[in-house]
XYZ file of C-alpha atoms in Angstrom:
649
model
C -57.755 52.721 48.686
C -60.132 49.956 47.929
C -58.459 49.398 44.530
C -55.088 49.110 46.254
C -56.485 46.495 48.643
C -57.838 44.404 45.791
C -54.538 44.515 43.961
C -52.677 43.506 47.114
C -55.026 40.555 47.708
C -54.694 39.436 44.059
C -50.859 39.585 44.327
C -51.031 37.431 47.532
C -53.196 34.801 45.848
C -50.696 34.692 42.854
C -47.798 34.305 45.170
C -49.624 31.470 47.041
C -50.341 29.677 43.803
C -46.729 30.089 42.636
C -45.464 28.557 45.926
C -47.678 25.553 45.455
C -46.509 25.050 41.891
C -42.917 25.423 43.044
C -43.398 22.826 45.807
C -44.940 20.431 43.338
C -42.068 20.906 40.968
C -39.534 20.160 43.813
C -41.360 16.988 44.903
C -42.031 15.732 41.347
C -41.030 12.115 40.836
C -38.492 11.526 38.042
C -37.685 8.307 36.208
C -34.015 7.484 37.058
C -32.071 5.016 34.937
C -28.557 3.672 35.188
C -26.212 0.796 34.828
C -24.321 -1.124 37.602
C -20.991 -2.795 36.839
C -18.258 -4.443 39.027
C -15.010 -2.528 39.401
C -13.099 -5.771 39.375
C -14.068 -6.897 35.898
C -16.123 -4.069 34.466
C -18.935 -6.408 33.625
C -22.647 -5.837 34.417
C -23.817 -6.809 37.855
C -27.115 -8.935 37.260
C -29.713 -8.807 39.996
C -28.208 -5.956 42.055
C -30.707 -4.404 44.381
C -31.466 -0.642 43.820
C -33.631 0.778 46.659
C -34.773 4.308 47.520
C -33.436 4.707 51.062
C -36.029 4.830 53.792
C -38.838 3.487 51.507
C -40.106 0.200 50.145
C -39.593 1.370 46.568
C -36.977 -0.614 44.741
C -35.969 -2.705 41.715
C -33.170 -4.976 40.520
C -30.798 -4.820 37.579
C -31.491 -6.792 34.360
C -29.130 -9.062 32.500
C -27.280 -6.052 31.112
C -26.833 -4.395 34.609
C -29.518 -1.723 33.736
C -32.236 -0.425 36.013
C -35.040 2.068 36.065
C -36.670 3.471 39.211
C -38.837 6.477 40.122
C -37.258 8.921 42.640
C -37.006 12.665 43.240
C -34.138 15.041 43.780
C -32.647 14.595 47.265
C -33.563 10.934 47.471
C -30.742 8.408 48.166
C -30.418 5.274 46.161
C -28.832 2.269 47.846
C -27.191 -0.191 45.487
C -26.073 -3.555 46.836
C -25.189 -7.023 45.695
C -23.735 -10.007 47.477
C -19.861 -9.935 47.443
C -19.699 -6.248 46.737
C -19.604 -3.098 49.027
C -23.018 -1.371 49.040
C -23.062 2.094 47.566
C -25.240 5.138 48.303
C -26.059 7.647 45.546
C -27.815 11.016 46.032
C -30.226 11.824 43.242
C -29.607 15.139 41.621
C -30.991 16.736 38.453
C -29.220 14.048 36.502
C -31.454 11.235 35.361
C -28.964 8.606 34.122
C -26.091 7.119 36.238
C -23.160 4.783 35.805
C -22.488 3.048 39.098
C -19.396 0.822 39.858
C -19.479 -1.567 42.879
C -16.227 -2.537 44.548
C -15.686 -6.159 45.724
C -15.985 -6.679 49.527
C -12.703 -7.454 51.202
C -14.054 -10.772 52.394
C -14.812 -11.677 48.823
C -11.183 -10.716 47.840
C -9.774 -13.068 50.393
C -11.931 -15.932 49.220
C -9.972 -19.011 48.033
C -10.795 -19.766 44.390
C -9.986 -22.868 42.360
C -8.763 -21.481 39.004
C -7.375 -24.529 37.319
C -4.874 -27.087 38.763
C -4.327 -24.697 41.737
C -6.272 -22.562 44.142
C -5.508 -19.019 45.202
C -6.977 -15.890 46.778
C -9.364 -14.007 44.624
C -7.412 -10.811 45.259
C -4.247 -12.451 43.744
C -5.964 -13.284 40.445
C -5.187 -11.087 37.517
C -7.786 -12.694 35.139
C -11.547 -12.365 35.294
C -13.178 -14.898 37.568
C -16.726 -15.056 38.961
C -17.551 -17.107 42.012
C -21.042 -18.556 42.102
C -22.907 -18.633 45.404
C -23.872 -22.268 45.505
C -26.478 -21.925 48.232
C -28.297 -19.192 46.341
C -28.021 -21.280 43.116
C -29.697 -24.265 44.846
C -32.749 -22.184 45.723
C -33.894 -22.681 42.154
C -35.847 -26.018 41.887
C -34.393 -27.621 38.734
C -33.006 -30.961 37.651
C -29.646 -29.581 36.424
C -27.052 -27.149 37.765
C -26.905 -25.798 34.293
C -30.407 -24.447 34.674
C -29.642 -23.142 38.203
C -26.632 -21.110 36.918
C -28.899 -18.751 34.978
C -28.262 -15.198 36.274
C -25.740 -16.315 38.911
C -22.489 -14.771 37.423
C -21.789 -11.767 35.369
C -20.892 -12.543 31.803
C -22.498 -16.000 31.994
C -25.626 -16.551 29.883
C -27.659 -19.726 30.176
C -30.539 -20.492 27.760
C -32.511 -23.556 28.787
C -35.133 -25.581 26.838
C -37.340 -25.715 29.903
C -38.085 -29.441 29.745
C -37.134 -31.714 32.660
C -33.432 -32.619 32.321
C -33.176 -30.811 28.963
C -29.852 -29.464 27.808
C -28.789 -25.852 28.072
C -26.738 -23.482 25.925
C -24.075 -21.877 28.132
C -22.190 -18.932 26.803
C -19.361 -17.066 28.698
C -19.060 -13.509 27.230
C -20.999 -14.420 24.117
C -19.717 -16.495 21.150
C -15.942 -16.371 21.162
C -14.912 -19.012 18.663
C -15.979 -20.935 15.555
C -17.522 -24.342 15.706
C -18.177 -25.530 19.247
C -18.820 -22.600 21.522
C -19.609 -24.473 24.762
C -17.359 -23.630 27.746
C -15.049 -26.331 29.165
C -16.485 -27.846 32.291
C -13.979 -29.346 34.853
C -15.312 -31.294 37.771
C -12.694 -32.167 40.466
C -10.045 -31.853 37.831
C -11.649 -34.015 35.169
C -13.522 -32.753 32.026
C -17.255 -33.441 32.492
C -20.773 -32.068 32.210
C -22.961 -30.166 34.635
C -26.123 -31.592 33.177
C -26.537 -34.563 35.504
C -24.582 -33.533 38.644
C -26.540 -33.579 41.949
C -26.436 -29.881 43.008
C -26.383 -30.943 46.599
C -22.885 -32.437 46.065
C -21.325 -29.248 44.859
C -19.022 -27.219 47.142
C -18.030 -24.349 44.777
C -18.292 -23.164 41.206
C -15.927 -20.712 39.591
C -16.316 -19.229 36.124
C -13.093 -18.363 34.267
C -14.000 -15.757 31.724
C -10.923 -14.415 30.011
C -7.616 -15.642 28.533
C -5.692 -14.600 31.605
C -7.751 -17.021 33.797
C -8.476 -19.829 31.393
C -5.237 -19.964 29.347
C -3.838 -22.741 31.513
C -6.430 -25.039 29.774
C -5.184 -24.097 26.324
C -7.439 -24.544 23.336
C -10.082 -26.236 25.378
C -10.516 -23.025 27.395
C -11.193 -20.844 24.361
C -14.877 -20.459 25.242
C -14.245 -19.965 29.002
C -14.077 -22.561 31.780
C -16.428 -23.598 34.566
C -14.545 -25.171 37.449
C -16.618 -27.296 39.872
C -15.420 -28.700 43.153
C -17.553 -31.224 44.993
C -17.922 -31.551 48.718
C -15.642 -33.409 51.100
C -16.112 -34.507 54.665
C -14.748 -32.706 57.810
C -15.246 -32.824 61.522
C -17.494 -35.182 63.463
C -19.418 -37.779 61.618
C -22.881 -36.622 60.665
C -25.835 -37.533 58.562
C -27.754 -34.740 56.742
C -30.837 -34.587 54.532
C -31.557 -32.055 51.896
C -34.729 -32.173 49.948
C -37.979 -30.587 48.813
C -41.286 -31.437 47.184
C -43.400 -29.065 45.261
C -45.808 -28.375 42.395
C -45.185 -26.759 39.022
C -48.107 -24.810 37.606
C -48.279 -23.833 33.895
C -49.501 -20.455 32.811
C -53.179 -19.856 33.168
C -55.707 -18.133 30.915
C -55.417 -17.520 27.176
C -51.709 -18.001 27.017
C -51.160 -17.212 23.312
C -53.998 -14.717 23.062
C -55.868 -16.821 20.482
C -59.256 -16.314 18.891
C -62.186 -18.549 19.724
C -64.035 -20.535 17.046
C -66.352 -17.705 16.010
C -63.550 -15.141 15.999
C -61.435 -17.391 13.792
C -64.366 -17.916 11.398
C -65.028 -14.152 11.167
C -61.328 -13.518 10.507
C -61.314 -16.200 7.766
C -64.334 -14.584 6.155
C -62.715 -11.184 6.245
C -59.431 -12.500 4.738
C -61.343 -14.227 1.893
C -63.297 -11.115 1.154
C -60.250 -8.829 1.236
C -58.371 -11.154 -1.088
C -61.273 -11.399 -3.624
C -61.856 -15.144 -2.931
C -65.691 -14.905 -3.272
C -68.359 -16.674 -5.333
C -70.499 -15.040 -7.997
C -72.914 -13.717 -5.330
C -69.975 -11.882 -3.692
C -69.884 -14.138 -0.621
C -66.842 -16.268 0.452
C -66.992 -20.079 0.168
C -65.318 -22.319 2.777
C -65.312 -26.166 3.093
C -66.506 -25.907 6.743
C -68.074 -22.511 7.188
C -70.417 -22.570 4.181
C -70.973 -19.831 1.573
C -73.354 -17.330 3.218
C -72.981 -13.713 3.979
C -71.512 -14.670 7.345
C -69.671 -17.854 8.315
C -71.735 -20.617 9.874
C -70.150 -22.832 12.558
C -71.235 -26.333 11.681
C -72.260 -29.022 14.172
C -69.894 -31.552 12.592
C -66.749 -31.360 10.472
C -66.334 -33.850 7.593
C -63.089 -34.774 5.809
C -62.666 -34.258 2.060
C -64.311 -31.439 0.108
C -67.778 -31.646 1.714
C -68.963 -28.724 3.792
C -69.604 -29.136 7.444
C -73.046 -30.469 8.400
C -75.573 -29.674 11.011
C -77.353 -32.298 13.032
C -76.349 -35.888 13.553
C -74.506 -37.425 10.540
C -76.321 -40.128 8.663
C -75.128 -43.674 8.462
C -74.275 -43.103 4.830
C -72.012 -40.159 5.810
C -70.434 -42.282 8.507
C -69.671 -45.016 6.001
C -68.404 -42.463 3.464
C -65.874 -40.960 5.835
C -64.521 -44.141 7.378
C -60.722 -44.040 7.173
C -59.478 -47.555 7.590
C -55.717 -48.211 7.952
C -56.138 -51.773 9.155
C -57.119 -50.663 12.671
C -60.740 -51.636 12.535
C -62.177 -48.405 11.354
C -61.298 -44.769 12.230
C -64.232 -42.501 11.564
C -63.150 -38.954 10.949
C -66.432 -37.276 11.645
C -65.610 -34.485 14.188
C -68.020 -32.681 16.457
C -67.117 -28.991 15.950
C -66.099 -27.250 19.168
C -68.070 -24.028 18.892
C -66.561 -22.556 22.029
C -63.037 -23.316 20.886
C -60.568 -25.938 22.142
C -58.007 -24.640 24.668
C -55.105 -26.531 23.071
C -52.506 -25.056 25.460
C -54.190 -26.551 28.569
C -54.863 -29.850 26.743
C -51.103 -30.494 26.634
C -49.950 -28.633 29.794
C -50.985 -29.613 33.333
C -49.874 -29.171 36.954
C -46.900 -31.422 37.706
C -45.023 -32.476 40.861
C -41.169 -32.121 41.437
C -39.258 -33.893 44.189
C -35.623 -33.784 45.224
C -34.067 -35.831 48.068
C -30.386 -36.247 49.062
C -29.003 -38.061 52.131
C -25.357 -37.405 52.905
C -23.035 -39.004 55.453
C -19.729 -37.146 56.017
C -16.930 -36.770 58.562
C -13.212 -36.443 58.952
C -10.163 -36.338 61.249
C -6.446 -35.892 60.960
C -5.881 -39.136 59.015
C -8.864 -39.245 56.655
C -12.068 -37.695 55.561
C -15.098 -39.101 53.653
C -18.349 -38.097 52.127
C -21.094 -40.374 50.729
C -24.389 -39.163 49.302
C -27.378 -40.849 47.815
C -29.641 -38.716 45.655
C -33.046 -39.097 44.011
C -34.641 -36.506 41.686
C -38.052 -36.804 40.075
C -39.495 -34.028 37.949
C -42.681 -34.507 35.961
C -42.963 -31.948 33.186
C -45.910 -29.581 32.977
C -46.019 -30.664 29.301
C -47.826 -33.963 29.374
C -45.714 -37.203 29.260
C -42.351 -35.486 29.817
C -40.263 -36.241 32.880
C -36.811 -36.854 34.450
C -35.859 -39.409 37.025
C -32.291 -39.583 38.227
C -30.681 -41.827 40.880
C -27.182 -40.848 42.021
C -24.408 -42.013 44.329
C -21.324 -40.128 45.288
C -18.209 -41.200 47.298
C -15.385 -38.732 48.041
C -12.504 -39.774 50.316
C -9.015 -38.693 51.328
C -6.452 -40.559 53.391
C -3.263 -38.964 54.920
C -0.713 -41.792 54.659
C 1.857 -39.461 56.321
C 1.853 -35.784 57.216
C 3.044 -34.955 53.675
C 1.452 -37.687 51.598
C -2.335 -37.801 50.723
C -4.307 -40.088 48.474
C -7.930 -39.980 47.600
C -10.736 -40.386 45.069
C -13.944 -38.763 43.814
C -16.567 -40.997 42.324
C -19.994 -40.211 41.017
C -22.465 -42.750 39.547
C -25.928 -42.005 38.219
C -28.749 -43.629 36.327
C -31.126 -41.318 34.321
C -34.488 -42.106 32.817
C -35.958 -39.199 30.833
C -38.530 -38.392 28.232
C -38.406 -35.075 26.448
C -40.708 -33.121 24.143
C -41.686 -34.837 20.875
C -39.669 -33.174 18.016
C -37.896 -31.033 20.610
C -39.684 -28.195 22.268
C -37.922 -25.691 19.925
C -38.430 -27.553 16.575
C -41.039 -26.670 14.024
C -43.217 -29.779 14.581
C -43.284 -29.704 18.429
C -46.557 -29.801 20.322
C -46.167 -26.251 21.659
C -46.099 -24.657 18.273
C -49.022 -26.860 17.244
C -50.991 -25.573 20.225
C -51.236 -22.087 18.672
C -51.394 -23.365 15.104
C -54.235 -25.829 15.469
C -57.747 -24.429 14.726
C -59.991 -23.908 17.718
C -63.002 -25.518 15.992
C -61.283 -28.917 16.116
C -61.815 -30.914 19.307
C -59.374 -33.466 20.789
C -61.338 -36.451 19.653
C -63.761 -37.465 16.873
C -67.175 -39.053 17.359
C -65.639 -42.522 17.746
C -63.012 -41.519 20.358
C -60.074 -41.303 17.853
C -57.923 -38.202 17.625
C -59.421 -35.386 15.583
C -57.351 -33.250 13.280
C -56.895 -31.186 10.098
C -57.876 -33.945 7.719
C -60.894 -31.825 7.006
C -60.216 -29.239 4.249
C -59.901 -25.583 4.962
C -58.467 -25.972 8.514
C -54.721 -25.799 7.750
C -52.118 -28.510 8.141
C -51.291 -28.373 11.878
C -51.152 -31.556 13.920
C -53.265 -32.455 17.038
C -50.896 -31.377 19.788
C -52.570 -33.669 22.396
C -52.122 -36.655 20.077
C -48.396 -35.713 19.763
C -47.748 -35.742 23.481
C -50.070 -38.712 24.213
C -48.467 -40.969 21.644
C -44.934 -40.690 23.145
C -46.008 -42.663 26.194
C -43.655 -45.644 26.185
C -40.816 -44.030 24.516
C -37.577 -44.110 26.631
C -34.029 -42.828 26.784
C -31.758 -44.095 29.535
C -28.185 -43.320 30.570
C -25.847 -45.104 32.885
C -22.772 -43.055 33.868
C -19.722 -43.104 36.118
C -17.233 -40.307 36.432
C -14.452 -39.343 38.913
C -10.750 -39.676 39.571
C -8.117 -41.021 41.925
C -5.196 -38.795 43.101
C -2.069 -38.656 45.137
C -0.237 -35.557 46.591
C 3.262 -35.271 48.047
C 4.669 -32.130 49.897
C 8.507 -31.955 49.869
C 11.343 -29.456 50.466
C 8.849 -27.177 52.333
C 7.740 -25.240 49.276
C 7.027 -27.932 46.635
C 4.060 -30.189 45.979
C 3.778 -32.914 43.346
C 0.302 -34.220 42.394
C -0.939 -36.926 39.988
C -4.504 -37.566 39.153
C -6.138 -40.153 36.828
C -9.813 -40.091 36.092
C -12.491 -39.758 33.466
C -16.050 -40.769 32.525
C -17.720 -43.898 31.202
C -21.325 -43.878 29.979
C -23.745 -46.091 28.199
C -26.990 -44.766 26.534
C -29.946 -46.621 25.083
C -33.289 -45.388 23.747
C -36.130 -46.200 21.455
C -39.240 -44.476 20.091
C -42.314 -45.515 18.253
C -44.146 -43.504 15.529
C -47.875 -43.968 15.193
C -50.011 -43.641 12.086
C -51.285 -40.006 12.186
C -54.543 -40.630 10.395
C -56.017 -37.370 11.656
C -53.582 -34.918 10.021
C -53.742 -33.207 6.747
C -50.107 -34.340 6.231
C -50.382 -37.758 7.791
C -48.110 -40.761 8.238
C -49.795 -43.800 6.660
C -47.391 -46.165 8.309
C -46.085 -46.676 11.802
C -42.319 -46.710 12.508
C -39.835 -47.786 15.144
C -36.333 -46.488 15.942
C -33.669 -47.844 18.276
C -30.372 -46.350 19.311
C -27.453 -47.356 21.565
C -24.058 -45.899 22.215
C -21.180 -45.811 24.739
C -18.546 -43.129 25.415
C -15.219 -43.311 27.271
C -12.874 -40.536 28.302
C -9.798 -40.568 30.568
C -7.459 -37.736 31.754
C -4.071 -38.209 33.380
C -2.651 -35.060 34.913
C 0.694 -34.589 36.634
C 1.727 -31.253 38.188
C 4.530 -29.794 40.243
C 3.997 -26.541 42.140
C 6.299 -24.145 44.051
C 5.083 -21.516 46.458
C 7.245 -19.155 48.411
C 6.996 -15.900 50.294
C 9.913 -13.432 50.497
C 8.906 -10.477 52.703
C 6.629 -8.438 50.494
C 7.234 -10.687 47.532
C 5.174 -13.724 46.711
C 5.955 -16.262 43.974
C 3.861 -19.214 42.727
C 5.071 -21.483 39.899
C 3.160 -24.445 38.418
C 4.276 -26.821 35.702
C 2.442 -29.934 34.350
C 1.907 -32.652 31.841
C -1.514 -33.910 30.749
C -2.764 -36.685 28.487
C -6.408 -37.068 27.437
C -8.144 -39.681 25.283
C -11.772 -39.859 24.152
C -13.425 -42.778 22.159
C -16.887 -44.126 21.539
C -19.201 -46.034 19.344
C -22.947 -45.858 18.491
C -25.479 -47.476 16.241
C -29.072 -46.706 15.168
C -31.747 -48.668 13.371
C -35.194 -47.917 11.997
C -38.082 -49.763 10.386
C -41.552 -48.969 8.899
C -44.779 -50.877 8.798
C -44.901 -52.872 11.947
C -47.898 -55.258 11.805
C -49.210 -53.984 15.140
C -48.981 -50.953 17.497
C -48.789 -53.327 20.519
C -45.749 -52.299 22.692
C -44.755 -55.932 23.182
C -43.964 -56.260 19.468
C -41.833 -53.118 18.999
C -38.705 -54.588 17.504
C -36.866 -53.731 14.255
C -37.408 -57.209 12.922
C -41.158 -56.807 12.993
C -41.040 -54.037 10.403
C -42.177 -54.709 6.821
C -39.952 -52.210 4.995
C -38.154 -48.866 5.102
C -35.174 -50.458 7.030
C -32.378 -48.084 7.879
C -29.169 -48.492 9.873
C -26.147 -46.408 10.742
C -23.219 -46.430 13.159
C -20.351 -44.247 14.063
C -17.039 -44.510 15.869
C -14.653 -41.830 17.067
C -11.304 -41.688 18.855
C -9.067 -38.714 19.635
C -6.308 -37.781 21.991
C -4.691 -34.609 23.375
C -1.158 -34.345 24.852
C -0.299 -31.076 26.641
C 2.515 -29.374 28.565
C 1.713 -26.208 30.520
C 3.244 -23.721 32.917
C 2.067 -20.780 35.067
C 3.894 -18.260 37.077
C 2.356 -15.663 39.453
C 4.205 -12.835 41.167
C 2.791 -10.390 43.728
C 4.344 -7.467 45.498
C 2.878 -6.036 48.669
C -0.540 -7.571 47.816
C -0.966 -4.681 45.344
C 1.025 -5.341 42.200
C 0.258 -8.657 40.445
C 1.890 -10.262 37.416
C 0.862 -13.557 35.788
C 2.314 -15.451 32.864
C 0.729 -18.675 31.429
C 1.718 -20.855 28.483
C 0.277 -24.135 27.287
C 1.318 -26.366 24.312
C -1.422 -28.670 23.083
C -1.059 -31.472 20.584
C -4.200 -32.996 19.043
C -4.743 -36.150 17.029
C -7.279 -34.307 15.025
C -4.514 -32.678 13.010
C -1.775 -33.985 10.813
C 1.860 -34.418 12.082
C 2.937 -31.105 10.515
C 0.313 -29.014 12.237
C -0.508 -31.002 15.340
C 0.784 -28.662 17.992
C -0.279 -25.185 19.088
C 1.137 -22.809 21.757
C -1.283 -20.674 23.686
C 0.374 -17.988 25.896
C -1.254 -15.353 28.169
C 0.090 -12.415 30.096
C -1.804 -10.277 32.522
C -0.855 -7.695 35.165
């Protein structure tokens, strides 16, 4: 009986343990992965929210629409994104999901500018993304190009990071040979997003496929970004939009670099492993000596002499005097035994400011909008900045109920200084910040720049010297862009429109190159370069549109003619060996040799005819046909014209 009782108790304990294990298995967390796409264009939805319902656990999709989250069976995932209907998904034993979000009905009824016309998004057969401008403006940046990053599916923006720097914009990757930049249309005129005041923008549409962009012909081969600026409406009002802030560079050991002793030990190890040792079996180095272990010197000397300990003698100072006619530059360098933090020598906290004042209003007969903008961004990289002053004037006047005239004008002045050698080039200061040896300080014993003129320390340049020496270099742009237009409605269903506009800009810049006496590969002579150019482009567009509704049938027809001309000139000059580094004498005529000069001129024209027809039945079945014929002056008479059709349903 006692044996039976023991067996029964043992069985109950086993059952209890089994229940606990089963419970743990049921509540075990599992890594759930998936991809979110839009049902309208089948493209990844970037930045969609994925949340475990009833908890604070969540994540967002990456640039490919993928996500990863921890959940258990029975949990419900809530997937949402602005402009799409939120979706709930119950987690089962499956660990990977493909999720398709349907556009919200309000988004489908949104009016979209798709090129020469506007229409409801639900009536578009091509692939079009609408950018939320207010969300885009939440990013503090000097260019709408940079703000567009991650704002539309299929749109990839790679920025240089410097204030006012250019960006590489790609719509659905690289789709053609040669120039792969998308066409940017601002109020019907070809332009650039780089210097537009984001506070003036009303809407941005991205036309991503042939069905949507074909009306622009060959220029739309890489996709089209259509920008519409704001217009006045309602009672007169004055508004202010602005911010001020601080940009903070990364902290700590950003590049995970060794300190001076660590670099010396690694050098010693590399020399031993490669057999570069003296007769006694020890490595020999111009700065670290020839002992069993490397010795960090007190001072670094140029030439083949080893580093020295203690204060250099006057004889050594005289020996290592490098004189390029500047009164003596003594390259005796106090070794930085702790290691120089080169990253934070060239990066520092920097302010950013944006201010826009807008006056706008409108009534039955007219509307107007005037804005004045100022943007000032100091780069976290020392001596880089962007300052832009802008003025916009948009007006419309109703001469009669069916006749309208108006204009869009934008003027800006830009003063900017970028990264020396470009922040993605081989010789830029950022790459030098992780190439330069930590033993080298910023300055030598006489307050001149220190560098790799000492043997055994590589051939990198002093990154602080690189950014400090650009102070005084300038590049300025004066630009005006816009158009004037007239519209006439007639015979109830027809509208004729003519628009003439373009851009006119002047650019001027200069830069001075110093003697880089401190570098292993140094410039023995200073230099001066000066450049100037102007560019002009005009576009004349004439369209006739027809819009009619027959019961459940809807027909839209557009035909147009367009002429475009571009021309410009530029020149550049350079000289070496200016007799002084004084900024007041930086002219080409003060050079003593190495004179260079170049110039260029270009002129081209495009003549086009285009047509577009859209048919819809019962708001369900859509058909669109587009054809454009472009003639370019770049080609000979026998191959000047091309026809670009598109069909979608």
